[in-house]
Amino acid sequence: MGNYKYAYFTNEVYKAIFRERAQEYKTLLKLNSKDNIRSTLYSEVLVIIASFEAGLASEFEKKSDSLGRGLSKDEADKIICEFSEQPLYTPLLDNARTLMASRDNLCEMSGMKNFRNI
């Protein structure tokens, strides 16, 4: 996958957590293409993202070690899907979605033009 790997898996993580691709979320937040989405997120949401990514990295490593090779995109996608459905993450992912949705709605109701300065 080369250099595209980071963008692809960032999108997959955002889809698992927010049910939207990173670019869709940028559009929703009215961010410029060079703006960093994570700089707009609540610290609680960043912790959930970081723990989700750390857990995924561990699952990727375990599967890669058991296979004795790197993972294919399809194998990694399957792990992301299974990982996001773990009961442990259900309340955490729901909380992240609720936090961001309430913040987005509040900002939209207040008429803010973009969400960078929140």
mmCIF file of N, CA and C in Angstrom:
data_model
loop_
_atom_site.group_PDB
_atom_site.id
_atom_site.type_symbol
_atom_site.label_atom_id
_atom_site.label_comp_id
_atom_site.label_asym_id
_atom_site.label_seq_id
_atom_site.Cartn_x
_atom_site.Cartn_y
_atom_site.Cartn_z
ATOM 1 N N MET A 1 0.815 -1.204 0.000
ATOM 2 C CA MET A 1 0.000 0.000 0.000
ATOM 3 C C MET A 1 0.857 1.265 0.000
ATOM 4 N N GLY A 2 2.110 1.152 0.365
ATOM 5 C CA GLY A 2 3.022 2.284 0.301
ATOM 6 C C GLY A 2 2.619 3.449 1.183
ATOM 7 N N ASN A 3 2.803 4.651 0.660
ATOM 8 C CA ASN A 3 2.513 5.874 1.419
ATOM 9 C C ASN A 3 1.031 6.066 1.696
ATOM 10 N N TYR A 4 0.206 5.420 0.939
ATOM 11 C CA TYR A 4 -1.244 5.525 1.090
ATOM 12 C C TYR A 4 -1.743 4.839 2.368
ATOM 13 N N LYS A 5 -0.925 3.973 2.939
ATOM 14 C CA LYS A 5 -1.328 3.164 4.086
ATOM 15 C C LYS A 5 -1.813 4.014 5.265
ATOM 16 N N TYR A 6 -1.073 5.076 5.607
ATOM 17 C CA TYR A 6 -1.451 5.907 6.761
ATOM 18 C C TYR A 6 -2.836 6.518 6.552
ATOM 19 N N ALA A 7 -3.058 7.127 5.392
ATOM 20 C CA ALA A 7 -4.357 7.758 5.110
ATOM 21 C C ALA A 7 -5.478 6.718 5.106
ATOM 22 N N TYR A 8 -5.203 5.570 4.525
ATOM 23 C CA TYR A 8 -6.225 4.525 4.447
ATOM 24 C C TYR A 8 -6.638 4.067 5.851
ATOM 25 N N PHE A 9 -5.660 3.737 6.689
ATOM 26 C CA PHE A 9 -5.998 3.219 8.013
ATOM 27 C C PHE A 9 -6.537 4.304 8.940
ATOM 28 N N THR A 10 -6.124 5.554 8.741
ATOM 29 C CA THR A 10 -6.736 6.654 9.498
ATOM 30 C C THR A 10 -8.221 6.711 9.166
ATOM 31 N N ASN A 11 -8.554 6.617 7.892
ATOM 32 C CA ASN A 11 -9.961 6.607 7.494
ATOM 33 C C ASN A 11 -10.708 5.424 8.085
ATOM 34 N N GLU A 12 -10.084 4.269 8.092
ATOM 35 C CA GLU A 12 -10.747 3.084 8.649
ATOM 36 C C GLU A 12 -11.007 3.252 10.148
ATOM 37 N N VAL A 13 -10.069 3.840 10.865
ATOM 38 C CA VAL A 13 -10.258 4.098 12.297
ATOM 39 C C VAL A 13 -11.400 5.095 12.494
ATOM 40 N N TYR A 14 -11.420 6.161 11.716
ATOM 41 C CA TYR A 14 -12.502 7.150 11.825
ATOM 42 C C TYR A 14 -13.850 6.526 11.470
ATOM 43 N N LYS A 15 -13.880 5.660 10.465
ATOM 44 C CA LYS A 15 -15.132 4.985 10.122
ATOM 45 C C LYS A 15 -15.592 4.096 11.274
ATOM 46 N N ALA A 16 -14.656 3.419 11.921
ATOM 47 C CA ALA A 16 -15.018 2.547 13.042
ATOM 48 C C ALA A 16 -15.521 3.362 14.234
ATOM 49 N N ILE A 17 -14.909 4.503 14.485
ATOM 50 C CA ILE A 17 -15.284 5.300 15.654
ATOM 51 C C ILE A 17 -16.455 6.227 15.361
ATOM 52 N N PHE A 18 -16.347 7.014 14.298
ATOM 53 C CA PHE A 18 -17.350 8.045 14.019
ATOM 54 C C PHE A 18 -18.368 7.648 12.952
ATOM 55 N N ARG A 19 -18.122 6.504 12.302
ATOM 56 C CA ARG A 19 -18.962 6.042 11.192
ATOM 57 C C ARG A 19 -18.894 7.001 10.002
ATOM 58 N N GLU A 20 -17.786 7.723 9.903
ATOM 59 C CA GLU A 20 -17.533 8.630 8.784
ATOM 60 C C GLU A 20 -16.049 8.591 8.456
ATOM 61 N N ARG A 21 -15.719 8.784 7.183
ATOM 62 C CA ARG A 21 -14.321 8.902 6.784
ATOM 63 C C ARG A 21 -13.769 10.221 7.296
ATOM 64 N N ALA A 22 -12.463 10.302 7.440
ATOM 65 C CA ALA A 22 -11.822 11.527 7.927
ATOM 66 C C ALA A 22 -12.196 12.721 7.057
ATOM 67 N N GLN A 23 -12.200 12.538 5.737
ATOM 68 C CA GLN A 23 -12.529 13.657 4.838
ATOM 69 C C GLN A 23 -13.968 14.114 5.027
ATOM 70 N N GLU A 24 -14.886 13.183 5.238
ATOM 71 C CA GLU A 24 -16.279 13.550 5.481
ATOM 72 C C GLU A 24 -16.393 14.356 6.766
ATOM 73 N N TYR A 25 -15.629 13.946 7.775
ATOM 74 C CA TYR A 25 -15.659 14.656 9.045
ATOM 75 C C TYR A 25 -15.061 16.050 8.890
ATOM 76 N N LYS A 26 -14.000 16.171 8.105
ATOM 77 C CA LYS A 26 -13.413 17.486 7.818
ATOM 78 C C LYS A 26 -14.439 18.393 7.153
ATOM 79 N N THR A 27 -15.186 17.847 6.218
ATOM 80 C CA THR A 27 -16.217 18.621 5.527
ATOM 81 C C THR A 27 -17.290 19.058 6.514
ATOM 82 N N LEU A 28 -17.740 18.139 7.359
ATOM 83 C CA LEU A 28 -18.744 18.455 8.363
ATOM 84 C C LEU A 28 -18.277 19.591 9.266
ATOM 85 N N LEU A 29 -16.995 19.552 9.646
ATOM 86 C CA LEU A 29 -16.439 20.572 10.539
ATOM 87 C C LEU A 29 -16.015 21.835 9.798
ATOM 88 N N LYS A 30 -16.144 21.822 8.469
ATOM 89 C CA LYS A 30 -15.781 22.964 7.629
ATOM 90 C C LYS A 30 -14.309 23.337 7.799
ATOM 91 N N LEU A 31 -13.466 22.315 7.808
ATOM 92 C CA LEU A 31 -12.030 22.526 7.943
ATOM 93 C C LEU A 31 -11.382 22.636 6.573
ATOM 94 N N ASN A 32 -10.267 23.334 6.528
ATOM 95 C CA ASN A 32 -9.469 23.397 5.306
ATOM 96 C C ASN A 32 -8.775 22.063 5.093
ATOM 97 N N SER A 33 -8.329 21.800 3.888
ATOM 98 C CA SER A 33 -7.699 20.520 3.578
ATOM 99 C C SER A 33 -6.436 20.274 4.401
ATOM 100 N N LYS A 34 -5.735 21.326 4.800
ATOM 101 C CA LYS A 34 -4.494 21.159 5.562
ATOM 102 C C LYS A 34 -4.714 21.156 7.073
ATOM 103 N N ASP A 35 -5.943 21.410 7.526
ATOM 104 C CA ASP A 35 -6.232 21.399 8.954
ATOM 105 C C ASP A 35 -6.184 19.974 9.496
ATOM 106 N N ASN A 36 -5.726 19.836 10.715
ATOM 107 C CA ASN A 36 -5.648 18.547 11.384
ATOM 108 C C ASN A 36 -6.928 18.318 12.174
ATOM 109 N N ILE A 37 -7.658 17.281 11.825
ATOM 110 C CA ILE A 37 -8.924 16.989 12.502
ATOM 111 C C ILE A 37 -8.714 16.818 13.997
ATOM 112 N N ARG A 38 -7.651 16.146 14.364
ATOM 113 C CA ARG A 38 -7.446 15.832 15.782
ATOM 114 C C ARG A 38 -7.289 17.078 16.643
ATOM 115 N N SER A 39 -6.876 18.179 16.047
ATOM 116 C CA SER A 39 -6.745 19.411 16.840
ATOM 117 C C SER A 39 -8.117 19.990 17.183
ATOM 118 N N THR A 40 -9.188 19.476 16.581
ATOM 119 C CA THR A 40 -10.542 19.953 16.868
ATOM 120 C C THR A 40 -11.285 19.045 17.837
ATOM 121 N N LEU A 41 -10.698 17.929 18.212
ATOM 122 C CA LEU A 41 -11.402 16.921 19.013
ATOM 123 C C LEU A 41 -11.212 17.141 20.508
ATOM 124 N N TYR A 42 -12.224 16.768 21.274
ATOM 125 C CA TYR A 42 -12.123 16.783 22.728
ATOM 126 C C TYR A 42 -11.033 15.824 23.182
ATOM 127 N N SER A 43 -10.417 16.139 24.307
ATOM 128 C CA SER A 43 -9.347 15.272 24.824
ATOM 129 C C SER A 43 -9.874 13.868 25.126
ATOM 130 N N GLU A 44 -11.114 13.764 25.589
ATOM 131 C CA GLU A 44 -11.694 12.449 25.870
ATOM 132 C C GLU A 44 -11.792 11.618 24.593
ATOM 133 N N VAL A 45 -12.099 12.256 23.488
ATOM 134 C CA VAL A 45 -12.206 11.564 22.205
ATOM 135 C C VAL A 45 -10.818 11.151 21.718
ATOM 136 N N LEU A 46 -9.845 12.019 21.918
ATOM 137 C CA LEU A 46 -8.466 11.678 21.539
ATOM 138 C C LEU A 46 -7.958 10.465 22.309
ATOM 139 N N VAL A 47 -8.335 10.354 23.573
ATOM 140 C CA VAL A 47 -7.934 9.194 24.372
ATOM 141 C C VAL A 47 -8.577 7.929 23.813
ATOM 142 N N ILE A 48 -9.827 8.010 23.413
ATOM 143 C CA ILE A 48 -10.506 6.848 22.834
ATOM 144 C C ILE A 48 -9.837 6.449 21.518
ATOM 145 N N ILE A 49 -9.519 7.430 20.683
ATOM 146 C CA ILE A 49 -8.837 7.141 19.417
ATOM 147 C C ILE A 49 -7.485 6.488 19.688
ATOM 148 N N ALA A 50 -6.721 7.059 20.627
ATOM 149 C CA ALA A 50 -5.393 6.521 20.937
ATOM 150 C C ALA A 50 -5.482 5.095 21.473
ATOM 151 N N SER A 51 -6.449 4.826 22.341
ATOM 152 C CA SER A 51 -6.566 3.463 22.881
ATOM 153 C C SER A 51 -7.031 2.497 21.804
ATOM 154 N N PHE A 52 -7.917 2.962 20.934
ATOM 155 C CA PHE A 52 -8.386 2.130 19.817
ATOM 156 C C PHE A 52 -7.211 1.789 18.902
ATOM 157 N N GLU A 53 -6.408 2.790 18.562
ATOM 158 C CA GLU A 53 -5.252 2.558 17.690
ATOM 159 C C GLU A 53 -4.208 1.659 18.353
ATOM 160 N N ALA A 54 -3.990 1.840 19.647
ATOM 161 C CA ALA A 54 -3.031 0.984 20.351
ATOM 162 C C ALA A 54 -3.519 -0.462 20.379
ATOM 163 N N GLY A 55 -4.799 -0.642 20.624
ATOM 164 C CA GLY A 55 -5.375 -1.987 20.606
ATOM 165 C C GLY A 55 -5.285 -2.624 19.230
ATOM 166 N N LEU A 56 -5.571 -1.842 18.199
ATOM 167 C CA LEU A 56 -5.449 -2.359 16.833
ATOM 168 C C LEU A 56 -4.014 -2.760 16.521
ATOM 169 N N ALA A 57 -3.067 -1.914 16.910
ATOM 170 C CA ALA A 57 -1.655 -2.225 16.654
ATOM 171 C C ALA A 57 -1.276 -3.549 17.297
ATOM 172 N N SER A 58 -1.761 -3.775 18.510
ATOM 173 C CA SER A 58 -1.486 -5.033 19.201
ATOM 174 C C SER A 58 -2.109 -6.213 18.458
ATOM 175 N N GLU A 59 -3.347 -6.047 18.004
ATOM 176 C CA GLU A 59 -4.020 -7.115 17.255
ATOM 177 C C GLU A 59 -3.314 -7.377 15.925
ATOM 178 N N PHE A 60 -2.891 -6.315 15.239
ATOM 179 C CA PHE A 60 -2.148 -6.478 13.981
ATOM 180 C C PHE A 60 -0.866 -7.257 14.225
ATOM 181 N N GLU A 61 -0.161 -6.886 15.287
ATOM 182 C CA GLU A 61 1.118 -7.531 15.591
ATOM 183 C C GLU A 61 0.916 -9.013 15.920
ATOM 184 N N LYS A 62 -0.102 -9.316 16.726
ATOM 185 C CA LYS A 62 -0.371 -10.720 17.078
ATOM 186 C C LYS A 62 -0.676 -11.556 15.835
ATOM 187 N N LYS A 63 -1.525 -11.014 14.974
ATOM 188 C CA LYS A 63 -1.906 -11.755 13.770
ATOM 189 C C LYS A 63 -0.708 -11.902 12.830
ATOM 190 N N SER A 64 0.061 -10.844 12.675
ATOM 191 C CA SER A 64 1.245 -10.883 11.825
ATOM 192 C C SER A 64 2.252 -11.905 12.344
ATOM 193 N N ASP A 65 2.466 -11.915 13.659
ATOM 194 C CA ASP A 65 3.397 -12.880 14.257
ATOM 195 C C ASP A 65 2.909 -14.315 14.063
ATOM 196 N N SER A 66 1.598 -14.526 14.218
ATOM 197 C CA SER A 66 1.077 -15.892 14.067
ATOM 198 C C SER A 66 1.177 -16.375 12.619
ATOM 199 N N LEU A 67 1.091 -15.442 11.674
ATOM 200 C CA LEU A 67 1.201 -15.807 10.259
ATOM 201 C C LEU A 67 2.647 -15.834 9.778
ATOM 202 N N GLY A 68 3.534 -15.190 10.530
ATOM 203 C CA GLY A 68 4.937 -15.116 10.137
ATOM 204 C C GLY A 68 5.192 -14.188 8.951
ATOM 205 N N ARG A 69 4.300 -13.210 8.770
ATOM 206 C CA ARG A 69 4.440 -12.258 7.662
ATOM 207 C C ARG A 69 3.586 -11.025 7.966
ATOM 208 N N GLY A 70 3.746 -10.020 7.140
ATOM 209 C CA GLY A 70 2.907 -8.838 7.251
ATOM 210 C C GLY A 70 1.477 -9.154 6.844
ATOM 211 N N LEU A 71 0.556 -8.309 7.259
ATOM 212 C CA LEU A 71 -0.858 -8.515 6.950
ATOM 213 C C LEU A 71 -1.225 -7.903 5.611
ATOM 214 N N SER A 72 -2.167 -8.510 4.965
ATOM 215 C CA SER A 72 -2.737 -7.912 3.758
ATOM 216 C C SER A 72 -3.756 -6.855 4.192
ATOM 217 N N LYS A 73 -4.146 -6.015 3.265
ATOM 218 C CA LYS A 73 -5.162 -5.000 3.537
ATOM 219 C C LYS A 73 -6.455 -5.665 4.008
ATOM 220 N N ASP A 74 -6.865 -6.734 3.346
ATOM 221 C CA ASP A 74 -8.095 -7.428 3.721
ATOM 222 C C ASP A 74 -8.019 -8.019 5.129
ATOM 223 N N GLU A 75 -6.854 -8.565 5.483
ATOM 224 C CA GLU A 75 -6.678 -9.119 6.837
ATOM 225 C C GLU A 75 -6.750 -8.006 7.883
ATOM 226 N N ALA A 76 -6.127 -6.876 7.590
ATOM 227 C CA ALA A 76 -6.167 -5.746 8.514
ATOM 228 C C ALA A 76 -7.583 -5.197 8.637
ATOM 229 N N ASP A 77 -8.292 -5.093 7.510
ATOM 230 C CA ASP A 77 -9.683 -4.625 7.532
ATOM 231 C C ASP A 77 -10.556 -5.524 8.397
ATOM 232 N N LYS A 78 -10.348 -6.815 8.282
ATOM 233 C CA LYS A 78 -11.133 -7.772 9.085
ATOM 234 C C LYS A 78 -10.866 -7.558 10.575
ATOM 235 N N ILE A 79 -9.615 -7.333 10.933
ATOM 236 C CA ILE A 79 -9.274 -7.087 12.339
ATOM 237 C C ILE A 79 -9.933 -5.808 12.832
ATOM 238 N N ILE A 80 -9.909 -4.762 12.020
ATOM 239 C CA ILE A 80 -10.542 -3.494 12.415
ATOM 240 C C ILE A 80 -12.031 -3.706 12.652
ATOM 241 N N CYS A 81 -12.681 -4.416 11.742
ATOM 242 C CA CYS A 81 -14.112 -4.675 11.872
ATOM 243 C C CYS A 81 -14.409 -5.458 13.148
ATOM 244 N N GLU A 82 -13.679 -6.532 13.371
ATOM 245 C CA GLU A 82 -13.897 -7.357 14.568
ATOM 246 C C GLU A 82 -13.580 -6.573 15.836
ATOM 247 N N PHE A 83 -12.510 -5.795 15.799
ATOM 248 C CA PHE A 83 -12.086 -5.037 16.967
ATOM 249 C C PHE A 83 -13.134 -3.989 17.345
ATOM 250 N N SER A 84 -13.702 -3.322 16.343
ATOM 251 C CA SER A 84 -14.682 -2.265 16.620
ATOM 252 C C SER A 84 -15.995 -2.813 17.158
ATOM 253 N N GLU A 85 -16.213 -4.119 17.002
ATOM 254 C CA GLU A 85 -17.435 -4.750 17.492
ATOM 255 C C GLU A 85 -17.275 -5.383 18.875
ATOM 256 N N GLN A 86 -16.087 -5.278 19.464
ATOM 257 C CA GLN A 86 -15.875 -5.837 20.792
ATOM 258 C C GLN A 86 -16.745 -5.091 21.811
ATOM 259 N N PRO A 87 -17.422 -5.817 22.688
ATOM 260 C CA PRO A 87 -18.295 -5.178 23.675
ATOM 261 C C PRO A 87 -17.574 -4.130 24.535
ATOM 262 N N LEU A 88 -16.302 -4.335 24.790
ATOM 263 C CA LEU A 88 -15.527 -3.373 25.571
ATOM 264 C C LEU A 88 -15.585 -1.982 24.955
ATOM 265 N N TYR A 89 -15.560 -1.912 23.626
ATOM 266 C CA TYR A 89 -15.508 -0.618 22.955
ATOM 267 C C TYR A 89 -16.874 0.014 22.717
ATOM 268 N N THR A 90 -17.952 -0.722 22.838
ATOM 269 C CA THR A 90 -19.272 -0.175 22.542
ATOM 270 C C THR A 90 -19.561 1.106 23.319
ATOM 271 N N PRO A 91 -19.450 1.124 24.644
ATOM 272 C CA PRO A 91 -19.759 2.373 25.349
ATOM 273 C C PRO A 91 -18.750 3.485 25.053
ATOM 274 N N LEU A 92 -17.508 3.118 24.824
ATOM 275 C CA LEU A 92 -16.496 4.137 24.532
ATOM 276 C C LEU A 92 -16.737 4.790 23.172
ATOM 277 N N LEU A 93 -17.029 3.980 22.164
ATOM 278 C CA LEU A 93 -17.300 4.519 20.836
ATOM 279 C C LEU A 93 -18.596 5.320 20.826
ATOM 280 N N ASP A 94 -19.612 4.839 21.525
ATOM 281 C CA ASP A 94 -20.861 5.594 21.624
ATOM 282 C C ASP A 94 -20.620 6.946 22.296
ATOM 283 N N ASN A 95 -19.789 6.954 23.326
ATOM 284 C CA ASN A 95 -19.465 8.208 24.021
ATOM 285 C C ASN A 95 -18.736 9.177 23.094
ATOM 286 N N ALA A 96 -17.772 8.694 22.338
ATOM 287 C CA ALA A 96 -17.039 9.556 21.403
ATOM 288 C C ALA A 96 -17.991 10.147 20.372
ATOM 289 N N ARG A 97 -18.880 9.329 19.834
ATOM 290 C CA ARG A 97 -19.842 9.816 18.838
ATOM 291 C C ARG A 97 -20.772 10.864 19.438
ATOM 292 N N THR A 98 -21.237 10.608 20.660
ATOM 293 C CA THR A 98 -22.144 11.548 21.322
ATOM 294 C C THR A 98 -21.451 12.867 21.620
ATOM 295 N N LEU A 99 -20.232 12.798 22.138
ATOM 296 C CA LEU A 99 -19.482 14.025 22.434
ATOM 297 C C LEU A 99 -19.298 14.875 21.186
ATOM 298 N N MET A 100 -18.873 14.245 20.109
ATOM 299 C CA MET A 100 -18.610 15.011 18.898
ATOM 300 C C MET A 100 -19.900 15.497 18.251
ATOM 301 N N ALA A 101 -20.945 14.707 18.279
ATOM 302 C CA ALA A 101 -22.217 15.136 17.694
ATOM 303 C C ALA A 101 -22.793 16.314 18.461
ATOM 304 N N SER A 102 -22.730 16.273 19.783
ATOM 305 C CA SER A 102 -23.270 17.384 20.572
ATOM 306 C C SER A 102 -22.455 18.650 20.343
ATOM 307 N N ARG A 103 -21.157 18.524 20.242
ATOM 308 C CA ARG A 103 -20.295 19.676 19.981
ATOM 309 C C ARG A 103 -20.566 20.242 18.596
ATOM 310 N N ASP A 104 -20.682 19.366 17.608
ATOM 311 C CA ASP A 104 -20.951 19.809 16.243
ATOM 312 C C ASP A 104 -22.290 20.530 16.158
ATOM 313 N N ASN A 105 -23.310 19.974 16.805
ATOM 314 C CA ASN A 105 -24.635 20.594 16.789
ATOM 315 C C ASN A 105 -24.622 21.944 17.488
ATOM 316 N N LEU A 106 -23.955 22.031 18.615
ATOM 317 C CA LEU A 106 -23.869 23.290 19.356
ATOM 318 C C LEU A 106 -23.190 24.365 18.505
ATOM 319 N N CYS A 107 -22.105 24.017 17.857
ATOM 320 C CA CYS A 107 -21.388 24.977 17.025
ATOM 321 C C CYS A 107 -22.215 25.397 15.820
ATOM 322 N N GLU A 108 -22.909 24.440 15.240
ATOM 323 C CA GLU A 108 -23.734 24.768 14.081
ATOM 324 C C GLU A 108 -24.881 25.684 14.479
ATOM 325 N N MET A 109 -25.488 25.428 15.635
ATOM 326 C CA MET A 109 -26.587 26.267 16.103
ATOM 327 C C MET A 109 -26.107 27.680 16.433
ATOM 328 N N SER A 110 -24.863 27.800 16.879
ATOM 329 C CA SER A 110 -24.344 29.118 17.238
ATOM 330 C C SER A 110 -23.877 29.898 16.012
ATOM 331 N N GLY A 111 -23.889 29.251 14.844
ATOM 332 C CA GLY A 111 -23.544 29.929 13.606
ATOM 333 C C GLY A 111 -22.065 30.063 13.340
ATOM 334 N N MET A 112 -21.244 29.262 14.017
ATOM 335 C CA MET A 112 -19.803 29.332 13.767
ATOM 336 C C MET A 112 -19.511 28.919 12.329
ATOM 337 N N LYS A 113 -18.580 29.606 11.695
ATOM 338 C CA LYS A 113 -18.226 29.309 10.306
ATOM 339 C C LYS A 113 -17.319 28.094 10.189
ATOM 340 N N ASN A 114 -16.473 27.868 11.176
ATOM 341 C CA ASN A 114 -15.665 26.642 11.192
ATOM 342 C C ASN A 114 -15.405 26.277 12.642
ATOM 343 N N PHE A 115 -14.832 25.107 12.826
ATOM 344 C CA PHE A 115 -14.698 24.551 14.161
ATOM 345 C C PHE A 115 -13.262 24.486 14.646
ATOM 346 N N ARG A 116 -12.361 25.153 13.956
ATOM 347 C CA ARG A 116 -10.945 25.065 14.303
ATOM 348 C C ARG A 116 -10.613 25.634 15.668
ATOM 349 N N ASN A 117 -11.337 26.625 16.112
ATOM 350 C CA ASN A 117 -10.942 27.343 17.333
ATOM 351 C C ASN A 117 -11.695 26.899 18.566
ATOM 352 N N ILE A 118 -12.238 25.717 18.543
ATOM 353 C CA ILE A 118 -13.005 25.224 19.694
ATOM 354 C C ILE A 118 -12.084 24.492 20.633
#
